[in-house]
Amino acid sequence: MPSTAPASAATPPAASPSRRTAFHPLTVAGVRRLTEDAIEVTFAVPEALSGSYDYLPGQYVALRTTLDGQQIRRSYSICAEPVPGEIRVAIKRDLGGKFSNWANEHLKAGDVLDVMSPSGGFISKHPMNGLNHPEDLDVSGEDVFVAVAAGSGITPVIAIARTVLASSGTARFDLVYANKAAMDVMFLEELADLKDRYPSRFALHHVLSREQRISPLLSGRIDAGKLATLIDAVLPTPRVDEWFLCGPFDLVQMCRDALADRGVPAEKIRYELFSTGQPGRPEGSTGRPVVVDPGADSYSITFRLDGLQGKVASPTHARESILNAALRARPDVPFACAGGVCGTCRAKIVSGTVEMEENYALEPDELEKGYVLTCQSRPTSREVIVDYDA
């Protein structure tokens, strides 16, 4: 997950873990500076919690802490191949980002943060037999993988690339990585090491928007023309087994459109979006304040979570999401980004109807089964019942 909340799409493989996410306090084992505006944070995972922090390359965790009396949670992709006993994430400063700026300035070894168990579907379709055993990744034959990433979008991609390349002696991985300047490139040395270790199987294309490079193709922003040249003349497009796209919406959508125009099947494309949050998103873990007038019109929202049933009234004029209403009754209702992009707040509609504003996480088959993102869903019937356990 990038340094802001991720949204993953494309149908997760059967090996993708399905479990209820939960927070546990983890100690920071180390903080390493990647660039002037980004750090890598390593959390130590005690043996007793190892099962809770199994993960697949490409997944993310949410971090939670209290700053200035306000509880804040942010999501970050795991940036290393699966290793028992630790979780590593990269945190890049966001303009005005309260948590990311605090972390870059003050987070240090020995600090303790609440870390959510890993989640997310931005993972390879190739089955993995053991979550903490990347050597079990089933990459057979001459498989070819391509990733297009921008900025901190490299964080899940580098974990995937490391795992795939180490798991097969024949797989090829091409990476197009866009940044403003060389000083902004996260994991610069690690990417160079991968190139040295796998010179014939790892191709790296740095595109810098504010620095002139020898090749005009690798200078300036990636626009439709530049992307077309990369896809048609540089990348091994006809042979690609799986595409990974991670970055801001405009870049990811442009890549998806270009690949679709060339007949690349949607099931070969996996993507993850950045989200900077939306106005009115749940604050901290309690939801935005809403005053319920017993005499006014309201919706009745019933939700099931961890086998327990909760019920809350939501004033019709407030137009609050189901997640926001549920958080006022139970602060442990699961969510990470609250922007419709990560899928953590997914629940199934048992009865009633809702209107979902945004959806960058759920697949068509999930929608057909009645699942919604509760952070983006507002009641349209007097009574709504949702099940987070489904």
Short mmCIF file of C-alpha atoms in Angstrom, two decimals:
data_model
loop_
_atom_site.label_atom_id
_atom_site.label_comp_id
_atom_site.label_asym_id
_atom_site.label_seq_id
_atom_site.Cartn_x
_atom_site.Cartn_y
_atom_site.Cartn_z
CA MET A 1 0.00 0.00 0.00
CA PRO A 2 1.31 3.09 -0.87
CA SER A 3 1.77 5.76 1.74
CA THR A 4 -1.93 6.46 1.55
CA ALA A 5 -4.81 4.07 1.60
CA PRO A 6 -4.86 1.41 -1.07
CA ALA A 7 -7.65 0.02 -3.15
CA SER A 8 -7.13 -3.31 -4.74
CA ALA A 9 -9.08 -4.85 -7.53
CA ALA A 10 -9.15 -7.88 -9.79
CA THR A 11 -10.50 -11.08 -8.38
CA PRO A 12 -8.28 -12.31 -5.51
CA PRO A 13 -6.87 -15.80 -5.98
CA ALA A 14 -8.26 -18.71 -4.03
CA ALA A 15 -5.21 -18.64 -1.80
CA SER A 16 -6.00 -15.15 -0.57
CA PRO A 17 -6.57 -15.29 3.16
CA SER A 18 -10.06 -14.60 4.44
CA ARG A 19 -10.07 -13.53 8.04
CA ARG A 20 -11.37 -10.83 10.31
CA THR A 21 -8.81 -8.08 10.72
CA ALA A 22 -7.78 -7.07 14.22
CA PHE A 23 -5.34 -4.60 15.77
CA HIS A 24 -2.48 -5.64 18.05
CA PRO A 25 0.20 -3.42 19.65
CA LEU A 26 3.55 -3.98 17.92
CA THR A 27 6.93 -2.50 18.79
CA VAL A 28 8.93 -0.57 16.22
CA ALA A 29 12.17 -2.52 15.72
CA GLY A 30 13.76 0.03 13.42
CA VAL A 31 13.26 3.12 11.28
CA ARG A 32 15.30 3.62 8.11
CA ARG A 33 15.30 6.76 5.98
CA LEU A 34 14.57 6.03 2.31
CA THR A 35 14.39 9.57 0.95
CA GLU A 36 14.06 13.02 2.46
CA ASP A 37 10.31 12.44 2.63
CA ALA A 38 9.99 8.70 3.24
CA ILE A 39 10.97 6.12 5.84
CA GLU A 40 10.83 2.35 6.13
CA VAL A 41 9.44 1.13 9.46
CA THR A 42 10.03 -2.40 10.73
CA PHE A 43 7.66 -3.82 13.35
CA ALA A 44 8.65 -6.82 15.42
CA VAL A 45 5.99 -9.55 15.43
CA PRO A 46 6.14 -11.77 18.55
CA GLU A 47 5.90 -15.50 17.97
CA ALA A 48 2.54 -15.63 19.76
CA LEU A 49 1.06 -13.35 17.06
CA SER A 50 2.82 -14.86 14.05
CA GLY A 51 -0.39 -16.41 12.73
CA SER A 52 -2.13 -13.03 12.85
CA TYR A 53 0.54 -11.43 10.67
CA ASP A 54 0.98 -14.01 7.92
CA TYR A 55 0.75 -12.11 4.65
CA LEU A 56 1.08 -12.32 0.90
CA PRO A 57 3.29 -9.96 -1.12
CA GLY A 58 1.23 -6.91 -2.07
CA GLN A 59 -0.97 -6.76 1.03
CA TYR A 60 -1.19 -3.86 3.46
CA VAL A 61 -1.69 -3.10 7.15
CA ALA A 62 -3.41 -0.22 8.91
CA LEU A 63 -1.53 1.63 11.65
CA ARG A 64 -3.37 3.27 14.53
CA THR A 65 -2.23 5.71 17.18
CA THR A 66 -3.40 8.81 19.08
CA LEU A 67 -2.07 12.23 18.13
CA ASP A 68 -3.14 15.41 19.93
CA GLY A 69 -5.94 13.49 21.60
CA GLN A 70 -7.33 12.19 18.32
CA GLN A 71 -7.18 8.55 17.30
CA ILE A 72 -5.86 8.23 13.76
CA ARG A 73 -5.44 5.25 11.45
CA ARG A 74 -3.68 5.08 8.12
CA SER A 75 -3.01 2.21 5.72
CA TYR A 76 0.39 1.29 4.29
CA SER A 77 1.51 -1.49 1.99
CA ILE A 78 3.98 -4.07 3.24
CA CYS A 79 7.19 -3.40 1.32
CA ALA A 80 9.12 -6.64 1.91
CA GLU A 81 8.73 -10.24 0.86
CA PRO A 82 7.10 -12.38 3.59
CA VAL A 83 9.46 -12.96 6.51
CA PRO A 84 8.22 -14.46 9.80
CA GLY A 85 8.71 -12.23 12.81
CA GLU A 86 8.48 -8.83 11.17
CA ILE A 87 6.33 -6.45 9.14
CA ARG A 88 7.89 -3.65 7.09
CA VAL A 89 6.05 -0.67 5.66
CA ALA A 90 7.13 2.53 3.95
CA ILE A 91 5.62 5.85 5.03
CA LYS A 92 5.93 8.81 2.69
CA ARG A 93 5.00 12.33 3.74
CA ASP A 94 1.68 13.57 2.44
CA LEU A 95 1.08 17.28 2.06
CA GLY A 96 -0.78 18.16 5.25
CA GLY A 97 -0.75 14.51 6.33
CA LYS A 98 -0.89 14.50 10.11
CA PHE A 99 0.22 10.91 10.62
CA SER A 100 2.79 10.69 7.82
CA ASN A 101 4.52 13.90 8.88
CA TRP A 102 4.56 12.84 12.53
CA ALA A 103 5.99 9.43 11.62
CA ASN A 104 8.73 10.91 9.43
CA GLU A 105 9.74 13.36 12.15
CA HIS A 106 9.26 11.45 15.39
CA LEU A 107 8.74 7.70 14.98
CA LYS A 108 11.66 5.70 16.39
CA ALA A 109 12.70 2.24 17.52
CA GLY A 110 10.96 1.23 20.74
CA ASP A 111 7.72 3.08 19.97
CA VAL A 112 4.53 1.02 20.02
CA LEU A 113 1.70 1.37 17.50
CA ASP A 114 -1.47 -0.61 16.93
CA VAL A 115 -1.02 -2.61 13.72
CA MET A 116 -3.92 -4.28 11.93
CA SER A 117 -3.50 -7.81 10.65
CA PRO A 118 -2.61 -7.80 6.92
CA SER A 119 -5.34 -7.52 4.33
CA GLY A 120 -5.82 -6.67 0.66
CA GLY A 121 -6.27 -8.35 -2.72
CA PHE A 122 -3.39 -6.73 -4.65
CA ILE A 123 -1.65 -10.09 -4.86
CA SER A 124 -0.56 -12.49 -7.56
CA LYS A 125 -3.07 -14.94 -8.97
CA HIS A 126 -0.42 -17.62 -8.66
CA PRO A 127 -1.26 -19.79 -5.65
CA MET A 128 0.91 -19.62 -2.58
CA ASN A 129 0.81 -22.67 -0.34
CA GLY A 130 2.19 -21.02 2.78
CA LEU A 131 1.68 -17.36 3.59
CA ASN A 132 5.05 -16.93 5.26
CA HIS A 133 6.85 -19.13 2.77
CA PRO A 134 7.48 -17.13 -0.41
CA GLU A 135 9.45 -20.02 -1.84
CA ASP A 136 6.12 -21.83 -2.25
CA LEU A 137 4.85 -19.27 -4.79
CA ASP A 138 3.79 -21.28 -7.82
CA VAL A 139 5.59 -19.48 -10.63
CA SER A 140 6.20 -22.03 -13.33
CA GLY A 141 7.43 -21.87 -16.89
CA GLU A 142 8.45 -18.60 -18.57
CA ASP A 143 6.02 -16.35 -16.76
CA VAL A 144 6.31 -12.64 -17.44
CA PHE A 145 5.17 -9.94 -15.01
CA VAL A 146 4.96 -6.18 -15.57
CA ALA A 147 4.35 -3.44 -13.02
CA VAL A 148 3.70 0.26 -13.49
CA ALA A 149 4.13 2.22 -10.26
CA ALA A 150 4.39 5.85 -9.23
CA GLY A 151 5.92 7.29 -6.06
CA SER A 152 5.08 5.23 -3.01
CA GLY A 153 3.20 2.83 -5.27
CA ILE A 154 6.49 0.97 -5.35
CA THR A 155 5.91 -0.39 -1.83
CA PRO A 156 3.67 -3.37 -2.68
CA VAL A 157 5.29 -3.82 -6.08
CA ILE A 158 8.82 -4.29 -4.74
CA ALA A 159 7.53 -6.97 -2.37
CA ILE A 160 5.88 -8.78 -5.27
CA ALA A 161 8.93 -8.42 -7.52
CA ARG A 162 11.35 -9.70 -4.87
CA THR A 163 9.18 -12.73 -4.20
CA VAL A 164 8.52 -13.64 -7.81
CA LEU A 165 12.15 -13.31 -8.89
CA ALA A 166 13.43 -15.32 -5.92
CA SER A 167 10.84 -18.05 -6.45
CA SER A 168 11.63 -18.88 -10.06
CA GLY A 169 14.73 -19.16 -12.19
CA THR A 170 12.83 -18.31 -15.35
CA ALA A 171 10.21 -15.67 -14.46
CA ARG A 172 10.76 -12.16 -15.85
CA PHE A 173 9.67 -8.94 -14.16
CA ASP A 174 9.55 -5.54 -15.90
CA LEU A 175 8.99 -2.39 -13.84
CA VAL A 176 8.11 1.11 -15.03
CA TYR A 177 8.60 3.42 -12.04
CA ALA A 178 7.57 7.09 -12.23
CA ASN A 179 8.85 9.81 -9.89
CA LYS A 180 9.49 13.53 -9.96
CA ALA A 181 13.27 13.29 -9.54
CA ALA A 182 16.00 10.80 -8.68
CA MET A 183 16.06 12.04 -5.08
CA ASP A 184 12.40 10.98 -4.73
CA VAL A 185 12.96 7.36 -5.78
CA MET A 186 12.12 5.06 -2.88
CA PHE A 187 14.13 1.82 -2.56
CA LEU A 188 16.63 3.08 -5.12
CA GLU A 189 19.45 0.84 -3.87
CA GLU A 190 17.20 -2.18 -3.44
CA LEU A 191 15.96 -1.86 -7.02
CA ALA A 192 19.53 -1.56 -8.26
CA ASP A 193 20.43 -4.68 -6.29
CA LEU A 194 17.56 -6.58 -7.91
CA LYS A 195 18.85 -5.47 -11.32
CA ASP A 196 22.37 -6.69 -10.44
CA ARG A 197 21.07 -9.99 -9.05
CA TYR A 198 18.72 -10.75 -11.94
CA PRO A 199 20.23 -8.88 -14.93
CA SER A 200 18.46 -10.95 -17.57
CA ARG A 201 15.11 -11.25 -15.77
CA PHE A 202 14.50 -7.86 -14.16
CA ALA A 203 14.10 -4.78 -16.38
CA LEU A 204 13.81 -1.41 -14.64
CA HIS A 205 12.60 1.75 -16.39
CA HIS A 206 12.84 4.92 -14.26
CA VAL A 207 10.65 7.74 -15.60
CA LEU A 208 11.40 11.16 -14.05
CA SER A 209 8.94 13.98 -14.65
CA ARG A 210 11.18 16.85 -13.50
CA GLU A 211 14.61 15.66 -14.58
CA GLN A 212 15.98 15.29 -18.08
CA ARG A 213 17.19 11.79 -18.88
CA ILE A 214 19.14 10.57 -21.90
CA SER A 215 16.01 8.98 -23.37
CA PRO A 216 13.07 11.36 -23.96
CA LEU A 217 10.80 8.39 -23.31
CA LEU A 218 12.00 8.31 -19.70
CA SER A 219 11.72 12.08 -19.17
CA GLY A 220 8.55 13.97 -18.30
CA ARG A 221 5.20 12.78 -17.07
CA ILE A 222 3.73 9.54 -18.32
CA ASP A 223 1.01 10.66 -20.69
CA ALA A 224 -1.06 8.60 -23.12
CA GLY A 225 1.56 8.84 -25.88
CA LYS A 226 4.46 7.86 -23.68
CA LEU A 227 2.49 4.99 -22.20
CA ALA A 228 1.55 3.72 -25.67
CA THR A 229 5.23 3.65 -26.67
CA LEU A 230 6.20 1.81 -23.50
CA ILE A 231 3.47 -0.80 -23.98
CA ASP A 232 4.00 -1.28 -27.71
CA ALA A 233 7.76 -0.95 -28.06
CA VAL A 234 9.46 -1.48 -24.68
CA LEU A 235 7.45 -3.88 -22.55
CA PRO A 236 6.94 -7.54 -23.52
CA THR A 237 3.20 -6.93 -23.70
CA PRO A 238 2.10 -9.95 -25.81
CA ARG A 239 3.80 -12.35 -23.37
CA VAL A 240 2.77 -10.74 -20.07
CA ASP A 241 1.08 -13.17 -17.70
CA GLU A 242 0.10 -10.59 -15.07
CA TRP A 243 0.07 -6.79 -14.79
CA PHE A 244 0.37 -4.83 -11.52
CA LEU A 245 -0.64 -1.15 -11.53
CA CYS A 246 -0.16 0.97 -8.42
CA GLY A 247 -0.41 4.73 -8.11
CA PRO A 248 -2.80 7.66 -8.39
CA PHE A 249 -6.16 7.18 -10.06
CA ASP A 250 -5.33 8.99 -13.31
CA LEU A 251 -2.22 6.90 -14.02
CA VAL A 252 -3.84 3.60 -13.09
CA GLN A 253 -6.95 4.31 -15.15
CA MET A 254 -4.89 5.40 -18.14
CA CYS A 255 -2.93 2.14 -17.96
CA ARG A 256 -6.11 0.06 -17.63
CA ASP A 257 -7.67 1.79 -20.63
CA ALA A 258 -4.54 1.35 -22.74
CA LEU A 259 -4.30 -2.35 -21.92
CA ALA A 260 -8.00 -2.87 -22.56
CA ASP A 261 -7.62 -1.18 -25.97
CA ARG A 262 -4.94 -3.75 -26.79
CA GLY A 263 -7.14 -6.66 -25.83
CA VAL A 264 -5.46 -7.53 -22.53
CA PRO A 265 -8.01 -9.55 -20.49
CA ALA A 266 -9.17 -7.83 -17.29
CA GLU A 267 -8.30 -10.92 -15.26
CA LYS A 268 -4.62 -10.33 -16.07
CA ILE A 269 -4.66 -6.84 -14.59
CA ARG A 270 -4.39 -6.13 -10.89
CA TYR A 271 -4.43 -2.58 -9.60
CA GLU A 272 -4.22 -0.55 -6.44
CA LEU A 273 -5.17 3.09 -6.05
CA PHE A 274 -4.03 5.89 -3.80
CA SER A 275 -6.66 7.59 -1.69
CA THR A 276 -6.20 10.81 0.23
CA GLY A 277 -9.52 10.44 2.00
CA GLN A 278 -12.83 12.17 1.48
CA PRO A 279 -14.53 15.05 3.26
CA GLY A 280 -16.79 13.74 5.96
CA ARG A 281 -14.85 10.50 6.34
CA PRO A 282 -14.99 8.87 9.77
CA GLU A 283 -12.63 10.63 12.13
CA GLY A 284 -10.40 8.43 14.21
CA SER A 285 -12.39 5.43 15.33
CA THR A 286 -15.61 7.05 16.47
CA GLY A 287 -17.19 8.43 13.31
CA ARG A 288 -18.08 12.05 12.62
CA PRO A 289 -20.44 13.54 15.23
CA VAL A 290 -24.14 13.06 14.49
CA VAL A 291 -26.89 14.13 16.87
CA VAL A 292 -29.92 11.84 16.93
CA ASP A 293 -33.26 13.55 17.62
CA PRO A 294 -35.71 10.90 18.88
CA GLY A 295 -38.58 12.81 17.32
CA ALA A 296 -37.04 13.22 13.88
CA ASP A 297 -37.06 10.84 10.92
CA SER A 298 -34.25 8.34 11.03
CA TYR A 299 -33.04 5.11 9.50
CA SER A 300 -32.63 2.00 11.62
CA ILE A 301 -29.27 0.30 10.99
CA THR A 302 -28.61 -3.13 12.47
CA PHE A 303 -25.21 -4.74 12.04
CA ARG A 304 -23.64 -8.05 13.01
CA LEU A 305 -19.97 -8.11 14.01
CA ASP A 306 -18.04 -10.91 15.70
CA GLY A 307 -21.30 -12.74 16.36
CA LEU A 308 -22.81 -9.79 18.23
CA GLN A 309 -25.63 -7.58 17.01
CA GLY A 310 -25.63 -3.81 17.25
CA LYS A 311 -28.30 -1.29 16.37
CA VAL A 312 -28.12 2.45 15.78
CA ALA A 313 -30.45 5.18 14.54
CA SER A 314 -29.22 7.43 11.73
CA PRO A 315 -31.05 10.74 11.09
CA THR A 316 -32.23 10.94 7.49
CA HIS A 317 -30.96 14.51 7.14
CA ALA A 318 -27.42 13.54 8.22
CA ARG A 319 -26.76 11.39 5.15
CA GLU A 320 -24.14 9.46 7.07
CA SER A 321 -22.63 6.21 5.89
CA ILE A 322 -23.44 2.89 7.51
CA LEU A 323 -19.84 2.74 8.72
CA ASN A 324 -20.08 6.14 10.37
CA ALA A 325 -23.31 5.19 12.14
CA ALA A 326 -21.94 1.82 13.23
CA LEU A 327 -18.78 3.43 14.64
CA ARG A 328 -20.93 5.51 16.97
CA ALA A 329 -22.21 2.27 18.48
CA ARG A 330 -19.03 0.17 18.28
CA PRO A 331 -15.59 1.71 17.75
CA ASP A 332 -14.14 -1.67 16.70
CA VAL A 333 -16.10 -1.82 13.43
CA PRO A 334 -13.46 -2.62 10.79
CA PHE A 335 -12.25 0.06 8.39
CA ALA A 336 -8.95 1.41 7.15
CA CYS A 337 -9.22 4.08 4.44
CA ALA A 338 -12.89 5.14 4.62
CA GLY A 339 -12.53 6.23 1.00
CA GLY A 340 -14.02 3.27 -0.83
CA VAL A 341 -10.68 1.90 -1.90
CA CYS A 342 -9.42 -0.78 0.48
CA GLY A 343 -12.39 -3.07 1.15
CA THR A 344 -11.73 -3.47 4.89
CA CYS A 345 -15.24 -2.26 5.77
CA ARG A 346 -16.97 -4.77 3.48
CA ALA A 347 -20.27 -6.20 4.73
CA LYS A 348 -23.21 -8.07 3.26
CA ILE A 349 -26.68 -6.55 3.01
CA VAL A 350 -29.06 -8.92 4.79
CA SER A 351 -32.16 -6.80 4.29
CA GLY A 352 -33.01 -3.30 3.14
CA THR A 353 -31.39 -1.20 0.44
CA VAL A 354 -28.43 1.18 0.26
CA GLU A 355 -26.81 3.55 -2.20
CA MET A 356 -23.04 3.09 -2.62
CA GLU A 357 -21.24 6.24 -3.74
CA GLU A 358 -17.78 4.90 -4.66
CA ASN A 359 -16.38 1.41 -5.17
CA TYR A 360 -12.80 0.67 -6.12
CA ALA A 361 -12.50 -2.55 -4.11
CA LEU A 362 -15.41 -4.91 -4.73
CA GLU A 363 -15.65 -7.18 -7.75
CA PRO A 364 -18.88 -7.67 -9.76
CA ASP A 365 -19.46 -11.12 -8.25
CA GLU A 366 -19.23 -9.65 -4.73
CA LEU A 367 -21.77 -6.98 -5.64
CA GLU A 368 -24.10 -9.64 -7.02
CA LYS A 369 -23.90 -11.49 -3.71
CA GLY A 370 -24.99 -8.36 -1.84
CA TYR A 371 -21.68 -7.06 -0.48
CA VAL A 372 -21.12 -3.33 -0.08
CA LEU A 373 -18.46 -0.99 1.22
CA THR A 374 -20.09 0.40 4.34
CA CYS A 375 -17.92 3.53 4.29
CA GLN A 376 -19.57 4.50 1.00
CA SER A 377 -23.09 3.12 1.57
CA ARG A 378 -26.05 5.14 2.80
CA PRO A 379 -29.49 3.71 3.62
CA THR A 380 -32.29 4.13 1.12
CA SER A 381 -34.82 2.08 3.09
CA ARG A 382 -36.12 2.70 6.62
CA GLU A 383 -34.41 -0.40 7.98
CA VAL A 384 -31.09 -1.87 6.89
CA ILE A 385 -29.35 -4.94 8.26
CA VAL A 386 -25.72 -5.67 7.36
CA ASP A 387 -23.42 -8.51 8.33
CA TYR A 388 -19.70 -7.86 8.74
CA ASP A 389 -19.14 -11.54 9.55
CA ALA A 390 -20.51 -12.81 6.22
#
